[in-house]
Coordinates of C-alpha atoms in Angstrom, one line a residue:
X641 CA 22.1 -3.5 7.0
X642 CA 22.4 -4.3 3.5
X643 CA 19.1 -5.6 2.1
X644 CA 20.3 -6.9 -0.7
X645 CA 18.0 -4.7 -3.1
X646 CA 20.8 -2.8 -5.6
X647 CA 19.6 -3.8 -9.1
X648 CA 16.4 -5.1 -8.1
X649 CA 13.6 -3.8 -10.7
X650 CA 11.0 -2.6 -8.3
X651 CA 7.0 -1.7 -9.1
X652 CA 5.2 0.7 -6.9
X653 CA 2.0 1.2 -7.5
X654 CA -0.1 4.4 -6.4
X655 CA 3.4 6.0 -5.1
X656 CA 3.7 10.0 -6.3
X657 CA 2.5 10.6 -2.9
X658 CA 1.8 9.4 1.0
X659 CA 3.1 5.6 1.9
X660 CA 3.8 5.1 -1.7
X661 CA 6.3 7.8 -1.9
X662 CA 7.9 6.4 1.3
X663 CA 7.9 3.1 0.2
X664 CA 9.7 4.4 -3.8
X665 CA 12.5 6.7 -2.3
X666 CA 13.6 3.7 0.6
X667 CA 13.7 0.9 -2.0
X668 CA 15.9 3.3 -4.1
X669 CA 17.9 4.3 -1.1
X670 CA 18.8 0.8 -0.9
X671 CA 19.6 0.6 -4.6
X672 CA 16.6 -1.2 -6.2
X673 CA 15.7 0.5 -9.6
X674 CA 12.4 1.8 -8.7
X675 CA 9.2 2.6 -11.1
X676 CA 6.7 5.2 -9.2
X677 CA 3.3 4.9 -10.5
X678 CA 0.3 7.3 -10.4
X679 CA -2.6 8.5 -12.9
X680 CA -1.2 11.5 -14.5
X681 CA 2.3 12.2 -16.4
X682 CA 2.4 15.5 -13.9
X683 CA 2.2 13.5 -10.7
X684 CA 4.9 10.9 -11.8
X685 CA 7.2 13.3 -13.0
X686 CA 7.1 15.4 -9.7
X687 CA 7.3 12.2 -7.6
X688 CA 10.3 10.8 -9.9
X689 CA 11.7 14.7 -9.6
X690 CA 11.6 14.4 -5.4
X691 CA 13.1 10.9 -5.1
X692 CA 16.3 11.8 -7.7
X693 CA 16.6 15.7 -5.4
X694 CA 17.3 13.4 -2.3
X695 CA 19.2 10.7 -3.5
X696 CA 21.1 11.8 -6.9
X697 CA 22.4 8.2 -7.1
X698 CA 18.8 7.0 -7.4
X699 CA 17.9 4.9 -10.0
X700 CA 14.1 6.1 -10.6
X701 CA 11.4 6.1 -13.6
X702 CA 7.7 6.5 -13.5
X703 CA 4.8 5.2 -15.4
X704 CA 1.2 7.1 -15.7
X705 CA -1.3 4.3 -15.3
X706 CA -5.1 4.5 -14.1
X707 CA -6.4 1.2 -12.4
X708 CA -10.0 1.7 -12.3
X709 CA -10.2 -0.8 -15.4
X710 CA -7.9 -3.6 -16.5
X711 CA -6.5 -1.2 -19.0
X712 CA -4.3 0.3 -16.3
X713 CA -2.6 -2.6 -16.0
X714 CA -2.0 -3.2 -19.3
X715 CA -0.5 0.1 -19.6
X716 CA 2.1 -0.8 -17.2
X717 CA 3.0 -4.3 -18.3
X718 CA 3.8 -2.8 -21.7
X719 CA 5.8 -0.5 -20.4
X720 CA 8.0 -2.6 -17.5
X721 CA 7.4 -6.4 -18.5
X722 CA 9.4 -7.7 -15.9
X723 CA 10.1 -6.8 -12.4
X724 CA 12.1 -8.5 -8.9
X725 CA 9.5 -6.7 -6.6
X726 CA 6.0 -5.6 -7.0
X727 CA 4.6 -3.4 -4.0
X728 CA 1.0 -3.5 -5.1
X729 CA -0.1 -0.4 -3.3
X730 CA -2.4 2.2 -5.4
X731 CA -5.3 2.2 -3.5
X732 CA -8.7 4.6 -2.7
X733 CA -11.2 4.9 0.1
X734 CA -14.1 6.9 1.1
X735 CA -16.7 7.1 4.3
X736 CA -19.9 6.3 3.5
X737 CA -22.6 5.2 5.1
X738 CA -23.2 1.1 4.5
X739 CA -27.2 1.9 3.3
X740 CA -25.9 4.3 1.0
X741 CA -23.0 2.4 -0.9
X742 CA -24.4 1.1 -4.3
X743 CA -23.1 -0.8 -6.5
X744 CA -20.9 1.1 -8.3
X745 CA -18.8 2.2 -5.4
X746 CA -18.4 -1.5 -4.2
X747 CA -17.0 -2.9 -7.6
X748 CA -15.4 0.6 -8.3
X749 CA -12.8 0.1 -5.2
X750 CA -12.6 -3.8 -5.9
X751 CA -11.7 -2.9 -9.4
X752 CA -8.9 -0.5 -7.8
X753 CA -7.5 -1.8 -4.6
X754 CA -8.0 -5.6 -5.4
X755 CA -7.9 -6.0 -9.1
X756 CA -5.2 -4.4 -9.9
X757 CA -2.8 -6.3 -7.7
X758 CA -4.0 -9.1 -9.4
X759 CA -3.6 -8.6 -12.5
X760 CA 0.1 -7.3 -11.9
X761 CA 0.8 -10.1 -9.5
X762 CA -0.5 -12.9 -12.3
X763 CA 1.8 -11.3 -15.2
X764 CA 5.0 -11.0 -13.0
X765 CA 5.0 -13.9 -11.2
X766 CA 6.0 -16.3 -13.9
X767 CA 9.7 -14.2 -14.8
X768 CA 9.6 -14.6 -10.0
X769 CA 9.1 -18.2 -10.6
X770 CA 11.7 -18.7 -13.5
X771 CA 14.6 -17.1 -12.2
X772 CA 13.6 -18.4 -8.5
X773 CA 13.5 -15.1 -6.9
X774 CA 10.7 -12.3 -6.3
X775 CA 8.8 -10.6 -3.9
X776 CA 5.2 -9.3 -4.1
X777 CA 3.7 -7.2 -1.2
X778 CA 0.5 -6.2 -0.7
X779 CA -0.2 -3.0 1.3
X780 CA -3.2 -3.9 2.9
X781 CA -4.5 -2.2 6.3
X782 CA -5.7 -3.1 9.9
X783 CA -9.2 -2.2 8.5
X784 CA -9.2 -5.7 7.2
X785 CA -9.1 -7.3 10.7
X786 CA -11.3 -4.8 12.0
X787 CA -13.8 -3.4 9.2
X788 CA -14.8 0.2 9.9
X789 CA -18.5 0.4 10.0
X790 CA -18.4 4.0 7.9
X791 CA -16.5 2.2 5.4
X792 CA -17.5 -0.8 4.8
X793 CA -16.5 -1.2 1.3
X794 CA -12.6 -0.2 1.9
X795 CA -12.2 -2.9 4.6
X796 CA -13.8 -5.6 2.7
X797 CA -10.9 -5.0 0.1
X798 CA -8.5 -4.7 1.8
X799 CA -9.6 -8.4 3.6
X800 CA -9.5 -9.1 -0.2
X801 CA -6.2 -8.2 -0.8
X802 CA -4.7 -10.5 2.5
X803 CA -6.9 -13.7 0.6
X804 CA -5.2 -13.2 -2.3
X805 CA -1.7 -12.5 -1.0
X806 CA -1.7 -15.5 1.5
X807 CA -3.4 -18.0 -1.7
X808 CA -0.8 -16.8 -3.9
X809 CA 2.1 -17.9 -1.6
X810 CA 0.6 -21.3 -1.3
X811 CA 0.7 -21.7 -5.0
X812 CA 4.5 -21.1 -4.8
X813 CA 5.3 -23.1 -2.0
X814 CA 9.3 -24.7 -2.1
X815 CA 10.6 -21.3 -4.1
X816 CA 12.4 -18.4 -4.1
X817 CA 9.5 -16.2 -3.8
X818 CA 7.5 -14.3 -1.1
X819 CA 4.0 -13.0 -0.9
X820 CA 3.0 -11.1 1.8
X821 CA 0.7 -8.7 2.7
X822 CA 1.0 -5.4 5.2
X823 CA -1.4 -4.2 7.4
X824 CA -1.0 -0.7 7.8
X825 CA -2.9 1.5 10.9
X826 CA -3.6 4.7 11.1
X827 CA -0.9 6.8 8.9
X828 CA -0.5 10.3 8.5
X829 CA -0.6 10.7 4.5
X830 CA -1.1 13.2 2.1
X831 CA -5.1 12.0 2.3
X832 CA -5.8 11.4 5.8
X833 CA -3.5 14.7 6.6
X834 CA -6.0 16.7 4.6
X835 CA -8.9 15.3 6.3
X836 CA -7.9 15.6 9.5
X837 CA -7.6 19.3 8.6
X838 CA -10.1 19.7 7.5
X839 CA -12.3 18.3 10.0
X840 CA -10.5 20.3 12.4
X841 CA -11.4 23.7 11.0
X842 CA -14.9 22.3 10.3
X843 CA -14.8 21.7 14.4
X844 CA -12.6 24.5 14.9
X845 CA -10.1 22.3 16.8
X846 CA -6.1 22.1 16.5
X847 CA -4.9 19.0 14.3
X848 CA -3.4 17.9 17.4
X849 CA -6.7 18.0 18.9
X850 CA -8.4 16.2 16.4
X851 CA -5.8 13.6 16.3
X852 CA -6.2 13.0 20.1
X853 CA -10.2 12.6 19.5
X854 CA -9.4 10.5 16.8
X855 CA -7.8 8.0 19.0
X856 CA -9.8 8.3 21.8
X857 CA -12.9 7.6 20.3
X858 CA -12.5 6.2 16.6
X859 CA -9.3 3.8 17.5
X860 CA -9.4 3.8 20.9
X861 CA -7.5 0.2 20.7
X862 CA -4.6 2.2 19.2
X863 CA -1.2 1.1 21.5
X864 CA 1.0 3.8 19.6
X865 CA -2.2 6.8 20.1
X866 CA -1.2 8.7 17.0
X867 CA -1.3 8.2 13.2
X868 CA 2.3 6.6 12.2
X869 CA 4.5 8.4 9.2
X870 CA 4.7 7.3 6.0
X871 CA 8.2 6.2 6.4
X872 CA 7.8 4.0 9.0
X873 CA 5.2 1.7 7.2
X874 CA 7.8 1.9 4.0
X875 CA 10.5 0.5 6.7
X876 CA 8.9 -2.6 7.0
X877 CA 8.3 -3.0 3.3
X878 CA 11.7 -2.0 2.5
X879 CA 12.9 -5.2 4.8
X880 CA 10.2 -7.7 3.5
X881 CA 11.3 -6.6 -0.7
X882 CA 14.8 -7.5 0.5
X883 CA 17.0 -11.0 0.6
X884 CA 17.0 -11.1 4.6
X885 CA 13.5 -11.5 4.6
X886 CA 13.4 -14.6 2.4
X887 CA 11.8 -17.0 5.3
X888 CA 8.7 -14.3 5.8
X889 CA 5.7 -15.4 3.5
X890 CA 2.1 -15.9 3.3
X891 CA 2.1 -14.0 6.0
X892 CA 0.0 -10.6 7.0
X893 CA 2.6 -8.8 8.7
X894 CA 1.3 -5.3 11.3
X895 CA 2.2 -2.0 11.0
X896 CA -0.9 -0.9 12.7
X897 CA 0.0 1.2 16.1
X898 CA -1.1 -2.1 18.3
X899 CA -4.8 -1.4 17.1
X900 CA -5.7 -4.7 16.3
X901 CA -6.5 -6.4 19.8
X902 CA -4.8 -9.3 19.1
X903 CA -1.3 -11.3 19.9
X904 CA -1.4 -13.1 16.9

């Protein structure tokens, strides 16, 4: 299926690693010019390294860019003024009890996992608008549905970022570009894989093990009853960044395993 993505100028953001990597190497499988994104010059250039190993064809570049302030941003604006998709994706969580989340922590991943996705979204939408054509995607998670009580915090972002997503298509209604967001379950990357690990030496248990108590007791709603790969939460992306989904927007699509309890 061609996706109609070769010469597209794509944005990644948080991609040297997990569902961000994924979501880099499929876009420039399909032949979108893609821009990986992480916060040090090592990290990009290993991630930009990967991607051109498995596809030589691959039309790939990074940019180093922090988002915990607006600077980060700005960094990449300067950089790469103009993009045809924009995966706003760099993201951070943590479990914490809510009593013990201060203030800093709450605007801390707002600043990261919201912010940032705004301020990209805002500067590249006007080029979207002007040549009638552009799709922004935010890679949100079934934790905005369903807010997970040890992290609070994360899930009222990532309800944040489905808000935003689903106001900004409204404000382009009648044009030639999609917003959408992406709720993404339970997915085995780089982070979760290392805590999952961990937690199973801590409880001297097999990863498989923990991954079965995992769904039995933390997502027991879970239809798919194990953590999905990286690669199959970039497939949907991949689709949604392309021409063939060009009747798809405002719209908060699942990638989530069934765990949301819900038909619609």
């Amino acid at each position: 299926m061609d996706l109609k993505l070769a010469g597209k100028i794509a944005l990644v953001t948080g991609s040297t690693a997990g569902i961000g990597f994924a979501i880099s190497e499929s876009l420039a499988k399909e032949g979108a010019h893609v821009y990986v994104n992480g916060r040090t010059q090592g990290r990009v250039d290993a991630a930009v390294a990967a991607i051109r190993l498995h596809g030589a064809k691959a039309k790939v570049d990074g940019i180093a860019a922090d988002f915990s302030s607006s600077a980060g941003a700005e960094a990449v604006i300067a950089k790469l003024p103009a993009v045809d998709v924009l995966v706003n994706n760099v993201g951070i969580f943590e479990p914490k009890p809510f009593a013990e989340i201060p203030d800093e922590d709450w605007y801390r991943l707002f600043e990261i996992n919201v912010m940032s996705g705004v301020r990209l979204s805002r500067h590249y939408l006007a080029r979207m608008l002007k040549h009638n054509w552009g799709r922004i995607i935010f890679i949100s998670s079934e934790s905005a549905v369903q807010i997970p009580p040890e992290m609070v915090h994360y899930g009222m972002t990532k309800t944040a970022q489905i808000a935003v997503a689903r106001g900004i298509a409204e404000s382009v209604a009648g044009t030639g570009v999609t917003v959408n967001s992406i709720l993404a379950g339970p997915t085995e990357s780089e982070g979760v894989a290392g805590f999952v690990e961990a937690m199973a030496k801590q409880q001297n248990k097999s990863k498989k093990e923990m991954e079965n108590d995992f769904f039995e007791h933390a997502r027991p709603s879970s239809l798919l009853k194990r953590f999905a790969t990286v690669d199959e939460v970039a497939a949907m992306v991949t689709y949604m960044a392309g021409e063939l989904a060009s009747a798809t927007t405002g719209a908060a699509l699942r990638v989530d395993g069934g765990v949301v309890r819900a038909i619609f």
